[in-house]
PDB file of C-alpha atoms in Angstrom:
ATOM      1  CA  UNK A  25      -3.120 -23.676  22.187  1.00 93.00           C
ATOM      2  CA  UNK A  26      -6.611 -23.145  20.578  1.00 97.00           C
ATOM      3  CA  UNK A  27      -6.782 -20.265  17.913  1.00 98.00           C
ATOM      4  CA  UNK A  28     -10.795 -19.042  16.864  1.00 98.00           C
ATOM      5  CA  UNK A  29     -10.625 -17.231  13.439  1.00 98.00           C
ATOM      6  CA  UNK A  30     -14.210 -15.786  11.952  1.00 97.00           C
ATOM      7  CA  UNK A  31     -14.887 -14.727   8.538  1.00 95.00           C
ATOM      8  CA  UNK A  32     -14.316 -14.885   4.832  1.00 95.00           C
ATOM      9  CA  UNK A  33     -13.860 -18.769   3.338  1.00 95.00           C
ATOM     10  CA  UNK A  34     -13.540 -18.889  -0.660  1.00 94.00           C
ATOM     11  CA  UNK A  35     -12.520 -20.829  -3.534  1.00 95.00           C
ATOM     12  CA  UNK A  36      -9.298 -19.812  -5.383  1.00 92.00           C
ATOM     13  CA  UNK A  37      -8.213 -21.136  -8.356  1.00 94.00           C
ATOM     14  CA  UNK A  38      -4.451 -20.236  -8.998  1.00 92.00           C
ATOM     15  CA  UNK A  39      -2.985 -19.958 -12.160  1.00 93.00           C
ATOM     16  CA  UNK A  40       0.927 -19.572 -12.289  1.00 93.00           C
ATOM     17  CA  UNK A  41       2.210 -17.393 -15.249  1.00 94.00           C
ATOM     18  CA  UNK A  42       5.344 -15.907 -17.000  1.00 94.00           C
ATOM     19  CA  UNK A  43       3.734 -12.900 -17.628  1.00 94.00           C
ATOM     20  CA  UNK A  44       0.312 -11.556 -16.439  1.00 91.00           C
ATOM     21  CA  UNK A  45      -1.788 -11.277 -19.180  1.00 89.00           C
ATOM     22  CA  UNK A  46      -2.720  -7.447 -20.913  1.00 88.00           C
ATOM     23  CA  UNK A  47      -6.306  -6.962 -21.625  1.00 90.00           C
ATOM     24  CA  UNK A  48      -7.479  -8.989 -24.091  1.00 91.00           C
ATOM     25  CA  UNK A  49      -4.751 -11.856 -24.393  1.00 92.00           C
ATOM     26  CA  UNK A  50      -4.608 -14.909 -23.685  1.00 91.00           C
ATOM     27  CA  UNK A  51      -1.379 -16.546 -21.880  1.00 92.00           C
ATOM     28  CA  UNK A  52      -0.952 -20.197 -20.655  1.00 93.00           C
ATOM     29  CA  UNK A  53      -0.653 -20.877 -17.175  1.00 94.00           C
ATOM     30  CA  UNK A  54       2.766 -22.983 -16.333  1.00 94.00           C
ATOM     31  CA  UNK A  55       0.416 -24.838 -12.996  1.00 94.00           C
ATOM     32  CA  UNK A  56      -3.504 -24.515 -11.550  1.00 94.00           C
ATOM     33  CA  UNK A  57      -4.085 -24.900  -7.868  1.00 92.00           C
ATOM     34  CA  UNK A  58      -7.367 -24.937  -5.750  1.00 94.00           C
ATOM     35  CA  UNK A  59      -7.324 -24.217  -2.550  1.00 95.00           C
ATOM     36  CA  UNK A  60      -9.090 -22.520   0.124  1.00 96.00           C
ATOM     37  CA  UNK A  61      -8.555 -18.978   0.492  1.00 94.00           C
ATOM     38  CA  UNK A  62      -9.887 -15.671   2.157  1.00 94.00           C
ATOM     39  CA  UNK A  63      -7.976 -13.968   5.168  1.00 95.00           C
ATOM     40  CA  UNK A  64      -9.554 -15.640   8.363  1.00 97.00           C
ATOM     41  CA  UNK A  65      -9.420 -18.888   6.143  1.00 97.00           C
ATOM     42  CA  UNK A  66      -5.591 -18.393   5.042  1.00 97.00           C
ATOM     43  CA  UNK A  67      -4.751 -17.606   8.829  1.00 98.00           C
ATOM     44  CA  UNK A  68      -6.644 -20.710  10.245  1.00 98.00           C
ATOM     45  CA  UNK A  69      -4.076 -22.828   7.630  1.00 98.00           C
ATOM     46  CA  UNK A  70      -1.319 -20.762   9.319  1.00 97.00           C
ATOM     47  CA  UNK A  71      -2.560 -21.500  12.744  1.00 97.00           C
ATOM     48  CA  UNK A  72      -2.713 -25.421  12.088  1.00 97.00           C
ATOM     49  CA  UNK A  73       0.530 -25.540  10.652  1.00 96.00           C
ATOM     50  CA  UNK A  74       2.624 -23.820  13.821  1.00 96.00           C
ATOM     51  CA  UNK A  75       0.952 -26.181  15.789  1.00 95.00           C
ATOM     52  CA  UNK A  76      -2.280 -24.899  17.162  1.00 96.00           C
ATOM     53  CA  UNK A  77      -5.987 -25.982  17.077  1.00 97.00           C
ATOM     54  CA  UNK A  78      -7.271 -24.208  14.357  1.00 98.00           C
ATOM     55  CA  UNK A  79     -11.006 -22.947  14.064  1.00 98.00           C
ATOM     56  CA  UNK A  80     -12.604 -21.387  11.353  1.00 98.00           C
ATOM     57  CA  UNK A  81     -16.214 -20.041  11.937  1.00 97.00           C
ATOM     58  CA  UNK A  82     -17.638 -19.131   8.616  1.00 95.00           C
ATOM     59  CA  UNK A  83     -20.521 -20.129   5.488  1.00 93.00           C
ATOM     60  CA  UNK A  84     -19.483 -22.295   3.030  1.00 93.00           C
ATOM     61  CA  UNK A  85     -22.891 -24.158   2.130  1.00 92.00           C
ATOM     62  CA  UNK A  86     -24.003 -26.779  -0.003  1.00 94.00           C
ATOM     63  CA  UNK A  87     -22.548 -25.610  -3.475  1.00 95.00           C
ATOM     64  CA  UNK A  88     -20.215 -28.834  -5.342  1.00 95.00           C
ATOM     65  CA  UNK A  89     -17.680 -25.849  -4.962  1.00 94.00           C
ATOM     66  CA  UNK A  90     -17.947 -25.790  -1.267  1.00 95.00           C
ATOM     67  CA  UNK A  91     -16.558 -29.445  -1.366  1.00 96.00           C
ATOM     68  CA  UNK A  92     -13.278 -28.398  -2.641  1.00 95.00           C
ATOM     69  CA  UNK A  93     -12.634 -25.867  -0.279  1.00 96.00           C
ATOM     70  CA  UNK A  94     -13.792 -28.634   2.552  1.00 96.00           C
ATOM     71  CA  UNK A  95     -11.656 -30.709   1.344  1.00 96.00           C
ATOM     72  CA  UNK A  96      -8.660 -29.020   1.520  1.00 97.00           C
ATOM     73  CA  UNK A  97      -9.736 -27.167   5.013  1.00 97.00           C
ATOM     74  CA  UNK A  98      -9.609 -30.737   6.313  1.00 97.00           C
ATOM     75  CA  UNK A  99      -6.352 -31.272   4.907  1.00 96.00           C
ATOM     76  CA  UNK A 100      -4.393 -28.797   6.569  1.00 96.00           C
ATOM     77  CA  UNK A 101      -6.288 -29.257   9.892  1.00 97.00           C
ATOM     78  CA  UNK A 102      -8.379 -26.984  10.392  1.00 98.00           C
ATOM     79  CA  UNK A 103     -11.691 -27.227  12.214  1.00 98.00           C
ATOM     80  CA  UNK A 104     -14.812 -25.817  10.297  1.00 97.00           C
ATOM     81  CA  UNK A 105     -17.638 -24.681  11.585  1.00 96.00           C
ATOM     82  CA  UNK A 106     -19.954 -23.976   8.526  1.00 95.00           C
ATOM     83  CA  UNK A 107     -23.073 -21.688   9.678  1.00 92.00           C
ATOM     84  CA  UNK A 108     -25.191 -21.786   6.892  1.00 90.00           C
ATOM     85  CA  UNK A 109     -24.249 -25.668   5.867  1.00 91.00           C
ATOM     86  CA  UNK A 110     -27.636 -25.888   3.330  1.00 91.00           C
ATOM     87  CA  UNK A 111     -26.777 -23.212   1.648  1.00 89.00           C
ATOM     88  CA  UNK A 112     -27.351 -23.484  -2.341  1.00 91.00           C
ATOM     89  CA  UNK A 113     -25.606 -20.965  -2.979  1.00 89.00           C
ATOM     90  CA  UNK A 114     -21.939 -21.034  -4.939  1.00 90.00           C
ATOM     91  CA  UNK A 115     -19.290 -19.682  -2.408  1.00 92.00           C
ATOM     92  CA  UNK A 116     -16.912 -16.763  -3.098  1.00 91.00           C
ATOM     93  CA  UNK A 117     -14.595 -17.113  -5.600  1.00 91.00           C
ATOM     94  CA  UNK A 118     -11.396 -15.858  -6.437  1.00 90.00           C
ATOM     95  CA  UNK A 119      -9.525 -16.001  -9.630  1.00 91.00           C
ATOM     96  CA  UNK A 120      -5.764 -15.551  -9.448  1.00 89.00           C
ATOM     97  CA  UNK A 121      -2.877 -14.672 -11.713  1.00 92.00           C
ATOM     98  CA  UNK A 122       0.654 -15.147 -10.119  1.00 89.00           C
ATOM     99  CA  UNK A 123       3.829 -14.242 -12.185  1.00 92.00           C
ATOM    100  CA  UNK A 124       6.381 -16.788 -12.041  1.00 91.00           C
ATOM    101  CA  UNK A 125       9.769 -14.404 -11.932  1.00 90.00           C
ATOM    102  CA  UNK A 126       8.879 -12.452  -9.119  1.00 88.00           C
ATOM    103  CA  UNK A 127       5.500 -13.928  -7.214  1.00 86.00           C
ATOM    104  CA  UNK A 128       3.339 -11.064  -7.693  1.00 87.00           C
ATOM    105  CA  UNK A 129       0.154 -11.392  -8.248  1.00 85.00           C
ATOM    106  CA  UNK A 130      -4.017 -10.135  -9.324  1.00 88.00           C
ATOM    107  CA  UNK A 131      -6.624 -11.576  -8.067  1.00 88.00           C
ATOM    108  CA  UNK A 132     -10.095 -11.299  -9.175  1.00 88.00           C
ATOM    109  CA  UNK A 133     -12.877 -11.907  -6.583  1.00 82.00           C
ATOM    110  CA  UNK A 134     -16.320 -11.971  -5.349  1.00 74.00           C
ATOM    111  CA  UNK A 135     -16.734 -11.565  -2.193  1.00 68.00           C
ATOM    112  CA  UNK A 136     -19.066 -12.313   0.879  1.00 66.00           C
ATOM    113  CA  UNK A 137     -20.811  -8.898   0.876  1.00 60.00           C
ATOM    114  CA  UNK A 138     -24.695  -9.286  -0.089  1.00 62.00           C
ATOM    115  CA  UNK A 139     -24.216 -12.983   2.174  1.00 63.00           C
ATOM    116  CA  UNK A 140     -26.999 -12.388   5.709  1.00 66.00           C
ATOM    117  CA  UNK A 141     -27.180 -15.117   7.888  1.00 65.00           C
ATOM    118  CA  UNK A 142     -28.394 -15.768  11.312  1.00 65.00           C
ATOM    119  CA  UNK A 143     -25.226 -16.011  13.743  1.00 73.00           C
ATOM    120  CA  UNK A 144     -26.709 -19.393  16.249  1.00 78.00           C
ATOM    121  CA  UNK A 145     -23.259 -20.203  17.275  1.00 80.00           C
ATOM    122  CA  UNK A 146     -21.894 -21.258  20.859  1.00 86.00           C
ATOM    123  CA  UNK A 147     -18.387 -20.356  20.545  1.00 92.00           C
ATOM    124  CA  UNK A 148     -15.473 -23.003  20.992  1.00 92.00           C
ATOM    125  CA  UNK A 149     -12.908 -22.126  23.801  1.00 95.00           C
ATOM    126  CA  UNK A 150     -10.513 -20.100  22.648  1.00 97.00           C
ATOM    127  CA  UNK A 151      -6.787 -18.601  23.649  1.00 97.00           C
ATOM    128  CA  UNK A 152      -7.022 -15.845  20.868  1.00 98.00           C
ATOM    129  CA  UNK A 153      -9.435 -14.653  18.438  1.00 98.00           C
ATOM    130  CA  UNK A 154      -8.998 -13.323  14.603  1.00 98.00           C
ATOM    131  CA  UNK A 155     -11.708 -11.345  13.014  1.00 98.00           C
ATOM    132  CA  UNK A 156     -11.421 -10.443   9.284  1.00 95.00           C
ATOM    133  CA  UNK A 157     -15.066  -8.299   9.392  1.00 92.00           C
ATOM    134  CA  UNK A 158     -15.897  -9.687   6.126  1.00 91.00           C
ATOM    135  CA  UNK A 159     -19.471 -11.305   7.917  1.00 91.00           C
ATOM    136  CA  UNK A 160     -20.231  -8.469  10.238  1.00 92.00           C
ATOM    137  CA  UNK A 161     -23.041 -10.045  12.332  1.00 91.00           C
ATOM    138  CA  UNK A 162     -20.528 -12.945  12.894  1.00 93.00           C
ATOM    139  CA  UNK A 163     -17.396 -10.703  13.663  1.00 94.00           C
ATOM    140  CA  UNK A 164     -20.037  -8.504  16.193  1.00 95.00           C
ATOM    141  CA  UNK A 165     -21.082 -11.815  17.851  1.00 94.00           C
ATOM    142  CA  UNK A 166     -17.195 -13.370  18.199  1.00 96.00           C
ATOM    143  CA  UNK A 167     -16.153 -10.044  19.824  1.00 96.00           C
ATOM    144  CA  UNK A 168     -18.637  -9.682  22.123  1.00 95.00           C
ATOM    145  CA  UNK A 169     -18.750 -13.609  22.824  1.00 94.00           C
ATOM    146  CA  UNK A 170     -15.383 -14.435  24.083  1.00 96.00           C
ATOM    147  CA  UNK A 171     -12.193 -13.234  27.212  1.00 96.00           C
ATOM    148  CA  UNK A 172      -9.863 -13.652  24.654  1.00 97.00           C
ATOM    149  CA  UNK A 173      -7.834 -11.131  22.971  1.00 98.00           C
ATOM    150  CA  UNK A 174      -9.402 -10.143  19.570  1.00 98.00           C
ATOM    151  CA  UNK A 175      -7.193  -9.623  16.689  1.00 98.00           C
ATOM    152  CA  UNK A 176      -8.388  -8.002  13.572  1.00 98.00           C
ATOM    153  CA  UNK A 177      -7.293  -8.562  10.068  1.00 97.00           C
ATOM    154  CA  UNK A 178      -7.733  -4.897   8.609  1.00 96.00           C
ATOM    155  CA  UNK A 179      -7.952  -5.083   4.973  1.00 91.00           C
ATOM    156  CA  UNK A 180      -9.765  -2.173   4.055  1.00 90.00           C
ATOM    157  CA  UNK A 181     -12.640  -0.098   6.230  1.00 93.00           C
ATOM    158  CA  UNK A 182     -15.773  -1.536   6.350  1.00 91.00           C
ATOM    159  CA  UNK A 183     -18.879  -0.196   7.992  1.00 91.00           C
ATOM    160  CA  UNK A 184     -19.024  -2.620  10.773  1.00 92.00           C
ATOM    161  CA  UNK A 185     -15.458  -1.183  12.336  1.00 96.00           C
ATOM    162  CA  UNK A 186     -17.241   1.604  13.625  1.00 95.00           C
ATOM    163  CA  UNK A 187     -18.996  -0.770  16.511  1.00 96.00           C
ATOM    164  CA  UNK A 188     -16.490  -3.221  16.197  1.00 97.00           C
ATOM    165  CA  UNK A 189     -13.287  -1.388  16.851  1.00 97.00           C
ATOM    166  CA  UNK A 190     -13.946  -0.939  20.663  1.00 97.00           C
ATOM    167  CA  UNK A 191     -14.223  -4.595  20.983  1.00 98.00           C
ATOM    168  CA  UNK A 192     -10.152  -5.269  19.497  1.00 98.00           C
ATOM    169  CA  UNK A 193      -7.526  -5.459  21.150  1.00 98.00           C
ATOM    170  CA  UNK A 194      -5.185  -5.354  18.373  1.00 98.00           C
ATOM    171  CA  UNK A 195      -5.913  -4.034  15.136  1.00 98.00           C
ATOM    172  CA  UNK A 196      -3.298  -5.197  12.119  1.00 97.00           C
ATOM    173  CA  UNK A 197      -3.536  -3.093   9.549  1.00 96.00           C
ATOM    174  CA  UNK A 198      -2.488  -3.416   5.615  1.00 93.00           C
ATOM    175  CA  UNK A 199      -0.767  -0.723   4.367  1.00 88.00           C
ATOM    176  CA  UNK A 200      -3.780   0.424   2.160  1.00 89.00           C
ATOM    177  CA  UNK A 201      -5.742   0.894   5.308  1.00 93.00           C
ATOM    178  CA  UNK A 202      -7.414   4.058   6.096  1.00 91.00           C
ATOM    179  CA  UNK A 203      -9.918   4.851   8.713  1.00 90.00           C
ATOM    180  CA  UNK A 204     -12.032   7.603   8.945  1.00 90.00           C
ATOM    181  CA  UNK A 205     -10.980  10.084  12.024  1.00 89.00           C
ATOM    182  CA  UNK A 206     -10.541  10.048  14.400  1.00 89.00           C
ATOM    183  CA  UNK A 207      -7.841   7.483  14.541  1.00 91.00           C
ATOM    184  CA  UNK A 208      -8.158   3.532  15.507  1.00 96.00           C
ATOM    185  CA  UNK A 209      -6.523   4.254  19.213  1.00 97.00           C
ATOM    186  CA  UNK A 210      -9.332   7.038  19.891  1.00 96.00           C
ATOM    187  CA  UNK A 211     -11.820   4.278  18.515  1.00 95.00           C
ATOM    188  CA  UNK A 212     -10.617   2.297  21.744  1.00 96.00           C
ATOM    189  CA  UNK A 213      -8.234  -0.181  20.370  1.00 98.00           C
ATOM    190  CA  UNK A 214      -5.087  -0.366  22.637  1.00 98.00           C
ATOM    191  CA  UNK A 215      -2.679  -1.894  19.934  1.00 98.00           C
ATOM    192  CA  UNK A 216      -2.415  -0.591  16.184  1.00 98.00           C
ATOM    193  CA  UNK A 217       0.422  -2.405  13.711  1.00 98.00           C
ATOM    194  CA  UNK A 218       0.266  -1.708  10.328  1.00 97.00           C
ATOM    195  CA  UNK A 219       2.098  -4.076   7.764  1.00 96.00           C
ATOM    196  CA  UNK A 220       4.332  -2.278   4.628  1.00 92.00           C
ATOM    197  CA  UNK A 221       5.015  -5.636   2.226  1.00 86.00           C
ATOM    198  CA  UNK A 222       8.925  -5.608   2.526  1.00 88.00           C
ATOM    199  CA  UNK A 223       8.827  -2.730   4.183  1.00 92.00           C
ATOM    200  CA  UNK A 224       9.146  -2.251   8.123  1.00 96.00           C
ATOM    201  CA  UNK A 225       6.132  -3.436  10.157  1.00 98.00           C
ATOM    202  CA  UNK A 226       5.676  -0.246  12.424  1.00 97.00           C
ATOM    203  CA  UNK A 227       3.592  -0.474  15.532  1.00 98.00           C
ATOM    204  CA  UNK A 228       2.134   1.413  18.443  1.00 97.00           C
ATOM    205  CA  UNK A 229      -0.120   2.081  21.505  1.00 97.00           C
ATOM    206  CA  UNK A 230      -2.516   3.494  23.176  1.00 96.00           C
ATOM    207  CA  UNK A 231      -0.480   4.378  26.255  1.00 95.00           C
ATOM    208  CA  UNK A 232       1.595   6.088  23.827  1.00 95.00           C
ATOM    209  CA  UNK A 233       4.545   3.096  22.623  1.00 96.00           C
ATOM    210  CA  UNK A 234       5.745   2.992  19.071  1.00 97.00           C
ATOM    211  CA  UNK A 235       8.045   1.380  17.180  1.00 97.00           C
ATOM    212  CA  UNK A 236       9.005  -0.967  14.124  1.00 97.00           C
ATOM    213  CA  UNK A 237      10.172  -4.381  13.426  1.00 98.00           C
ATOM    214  CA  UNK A 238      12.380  -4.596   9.693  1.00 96.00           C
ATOM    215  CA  UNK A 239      11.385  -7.433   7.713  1.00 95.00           C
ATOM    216  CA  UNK A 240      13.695  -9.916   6.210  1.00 91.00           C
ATOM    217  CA  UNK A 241      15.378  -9.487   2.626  1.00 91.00           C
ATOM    218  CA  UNK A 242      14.074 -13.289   0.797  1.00 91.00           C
ATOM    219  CA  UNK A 243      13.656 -14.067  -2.532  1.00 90.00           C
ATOM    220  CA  UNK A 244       9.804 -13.827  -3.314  1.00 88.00           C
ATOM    221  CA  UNK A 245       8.583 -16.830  -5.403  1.00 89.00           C
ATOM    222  CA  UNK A 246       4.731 -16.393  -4.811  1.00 88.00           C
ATOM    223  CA  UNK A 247       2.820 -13.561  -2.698  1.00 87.00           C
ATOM    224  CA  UNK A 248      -0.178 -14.372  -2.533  1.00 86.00           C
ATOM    225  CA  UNK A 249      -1.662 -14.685   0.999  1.00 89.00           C
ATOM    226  CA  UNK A 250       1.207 -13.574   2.159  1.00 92.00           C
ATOM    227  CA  UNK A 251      -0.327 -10.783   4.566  1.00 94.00           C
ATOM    228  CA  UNK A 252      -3.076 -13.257   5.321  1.00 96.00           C
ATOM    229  CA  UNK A 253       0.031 -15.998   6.975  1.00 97.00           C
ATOM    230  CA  UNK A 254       0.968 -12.713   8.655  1.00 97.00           C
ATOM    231  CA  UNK A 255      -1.928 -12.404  10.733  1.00 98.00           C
ATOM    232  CA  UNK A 256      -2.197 -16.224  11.401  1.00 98.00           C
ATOM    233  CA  UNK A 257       0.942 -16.353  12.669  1.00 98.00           C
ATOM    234  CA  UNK A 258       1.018 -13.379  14.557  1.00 98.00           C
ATOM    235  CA  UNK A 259      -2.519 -14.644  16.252  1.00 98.00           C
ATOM    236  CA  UNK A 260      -0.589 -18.010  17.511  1.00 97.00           C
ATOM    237  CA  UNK A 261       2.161 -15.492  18.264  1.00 97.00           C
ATOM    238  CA  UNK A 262      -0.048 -13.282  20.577  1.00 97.00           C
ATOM    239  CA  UNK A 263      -0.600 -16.719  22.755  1.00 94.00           C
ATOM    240  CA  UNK A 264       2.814 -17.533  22.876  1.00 93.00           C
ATOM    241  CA  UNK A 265       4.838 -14.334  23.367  1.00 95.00           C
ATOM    242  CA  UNK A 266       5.117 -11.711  25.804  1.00 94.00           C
ATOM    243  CA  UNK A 267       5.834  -8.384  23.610  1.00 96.00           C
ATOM    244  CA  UNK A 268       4.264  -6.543  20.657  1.00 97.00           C
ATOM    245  CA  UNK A 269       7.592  -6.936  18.909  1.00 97.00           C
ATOM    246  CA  UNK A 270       8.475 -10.309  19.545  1.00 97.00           C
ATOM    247  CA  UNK A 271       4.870 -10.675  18.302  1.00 98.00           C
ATOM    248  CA  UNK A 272       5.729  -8.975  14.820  1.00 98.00           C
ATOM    249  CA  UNK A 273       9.123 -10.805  14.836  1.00 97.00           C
ATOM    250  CA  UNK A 274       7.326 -14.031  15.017  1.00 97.00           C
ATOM    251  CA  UNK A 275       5.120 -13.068  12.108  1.00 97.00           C
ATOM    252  CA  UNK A 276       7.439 -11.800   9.988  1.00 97.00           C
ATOM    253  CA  UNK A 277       9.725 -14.716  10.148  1.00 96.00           C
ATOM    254  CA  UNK A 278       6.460 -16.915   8.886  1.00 96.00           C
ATOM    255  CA  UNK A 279       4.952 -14.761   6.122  1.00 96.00           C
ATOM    256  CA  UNK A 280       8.826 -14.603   4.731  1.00 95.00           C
ATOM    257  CA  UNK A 281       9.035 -17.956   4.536  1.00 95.00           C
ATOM    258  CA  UNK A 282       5.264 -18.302   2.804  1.00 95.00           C
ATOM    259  CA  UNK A 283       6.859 -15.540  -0.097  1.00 93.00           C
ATOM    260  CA  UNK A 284       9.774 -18.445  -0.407  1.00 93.00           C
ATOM    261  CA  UNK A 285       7.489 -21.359  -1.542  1.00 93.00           C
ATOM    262  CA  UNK A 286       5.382 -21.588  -4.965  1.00 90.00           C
ATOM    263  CA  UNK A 287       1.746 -22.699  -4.909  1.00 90.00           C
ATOM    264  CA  UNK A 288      -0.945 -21.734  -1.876  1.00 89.00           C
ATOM    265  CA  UNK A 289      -0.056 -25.139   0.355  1.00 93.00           C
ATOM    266  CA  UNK A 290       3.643 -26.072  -0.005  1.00 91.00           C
ATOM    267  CA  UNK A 291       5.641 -23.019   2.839  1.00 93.00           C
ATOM    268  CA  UNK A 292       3.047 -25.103   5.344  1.00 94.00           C
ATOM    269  CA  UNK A 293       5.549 -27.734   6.144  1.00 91.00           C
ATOM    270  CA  UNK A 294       8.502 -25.142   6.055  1.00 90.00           C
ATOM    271  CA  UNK A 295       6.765 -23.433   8.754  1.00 88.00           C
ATOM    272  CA  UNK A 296       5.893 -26.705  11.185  1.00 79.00           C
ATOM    273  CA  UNK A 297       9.158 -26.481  12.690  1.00 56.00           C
ATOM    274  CA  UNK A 298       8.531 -22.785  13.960  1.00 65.00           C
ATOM    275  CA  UNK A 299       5.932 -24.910  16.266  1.00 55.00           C
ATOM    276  CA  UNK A 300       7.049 -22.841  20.102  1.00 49.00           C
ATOM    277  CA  UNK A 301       5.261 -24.573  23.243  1.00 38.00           C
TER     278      UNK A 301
END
């Protein structure tokens, strides 16, 4: 089962803390990771691990920074497909805080806004495709370019939505999400879920089907990404199930057992034997 995801790719460097720090102090970190991050990048990790051939479609360039997030990328095995591979530029970066009692977590970040590239890409065969709209040219060209369904990871509204809506088929929403009206269904996207954190993921259609799926009680150690696994998992899910909720179901049993593991990498082998043919 072949999963295409398209967007952000950046550099996050973790830092694990008792506390997070007020303004102006300085704590020390109980453990640093690096890893790969952004939410098309997070979900192609999430893809790979359940089993499915990952790709990621996005610019990491030429930076010594890039290597690290290459590195790991190759690790968890995932595909890249770097579209602007000379690029001297350093890659997005993320600087992130997680408190060690209950996982939560800031995150400081620059992202892939002021980044223009020419999208010369012949897209790889694909079961189902994740969009995170973070490169708009590339989101407008893997919507347009492929039979597959189109998921899209719906952060926050971004200017691109308003011709790129029409071209998803499902449209995952964060709970912070707000669109402009009229609403996403009128906008010509048949499925709408919106995500809540611990709270119920609710759901619902254009033909006029709602509902929610709860999510399971766990113990969080470490949050971060968390809604990113969500929509990996629910893109493999898509391919492998028949319903909207056993879709969600799928999904939430993943991203609970991401919140269960400490550092960006280590739920990935938890979550191998969810692998479904």
């Amino acid at each position: 089962m072949k999963v295409l995801l398209a967007g952000l790719c950046t550099v996050d460097v973790v830092q694990r803390v008792e506390e997070l720090p007020a303004p102006g102090e300085k704590v020390q970190s109980l453990r640093v990771d690096v890893a790969a991050g952004g939410p098309a990048t997070n979900a192609a990790v999430t893809a790979a691990a359940l089993g499915a051939e990952a790709t990621l479609l996005t610019v990491l360039g030429a930076h010594p920074l890039a290597a690290l997030a290459r590195a790991d990328l190759e690790a968890c095995g995932v595909r890249l497909i770097d579209l602007a591979p000379g690029l001297p530029d350093p890659p997005p970066l993320s600087a992130v805080a997680v408190r060690e009692r209950d996982g939560e977590r800031t995150v400081v970040a620059r992202n892939a806004a002021e980044r223009r590239f020419p999208v010369k890409v012949t897209l790889p065969e694909a079961d189902v495709v994740l969009v995170d709209g973070h490169y708009p040219e590339l989101a407008l060209a893997v919507a347009r370019g492929t039979e597959a369904p189109v998921v899209l990871d719906a952060g926050s509204w971004k200017p691109v939505l308003d011709e790129l809506l029409p071209l998803v088929d499902v449209a995952a929403c964060s709970a912070h999400f707000t669109a402009p009206e009229p609403g996403l269904h009128a906008r010509g996207v048949p499925t709408v879920i919106t995500t809540a954190g611990p709270g119920p993921v609710r759901w619902s259609t254009a033909d006029g089907g709602s509902g929610e799926v709860p999510v399971a009680d766990v113990e969080a150690r470490d949050t971060l990404g968390a809604g990113d696994v969500w929509h990996g998992a629910f893109a493999v899910a898509v391919a492998r199930e028949p319903t909207v909720t056993a879709r969600i179901r799928f999904a939430n049993e993943v991203a609970a057992e991401r919140v269960r593991h400490v550092g960006p990498r280590s739920w990935t082998t938890a979550i191998a034997g969810r692998n479904r043919t």
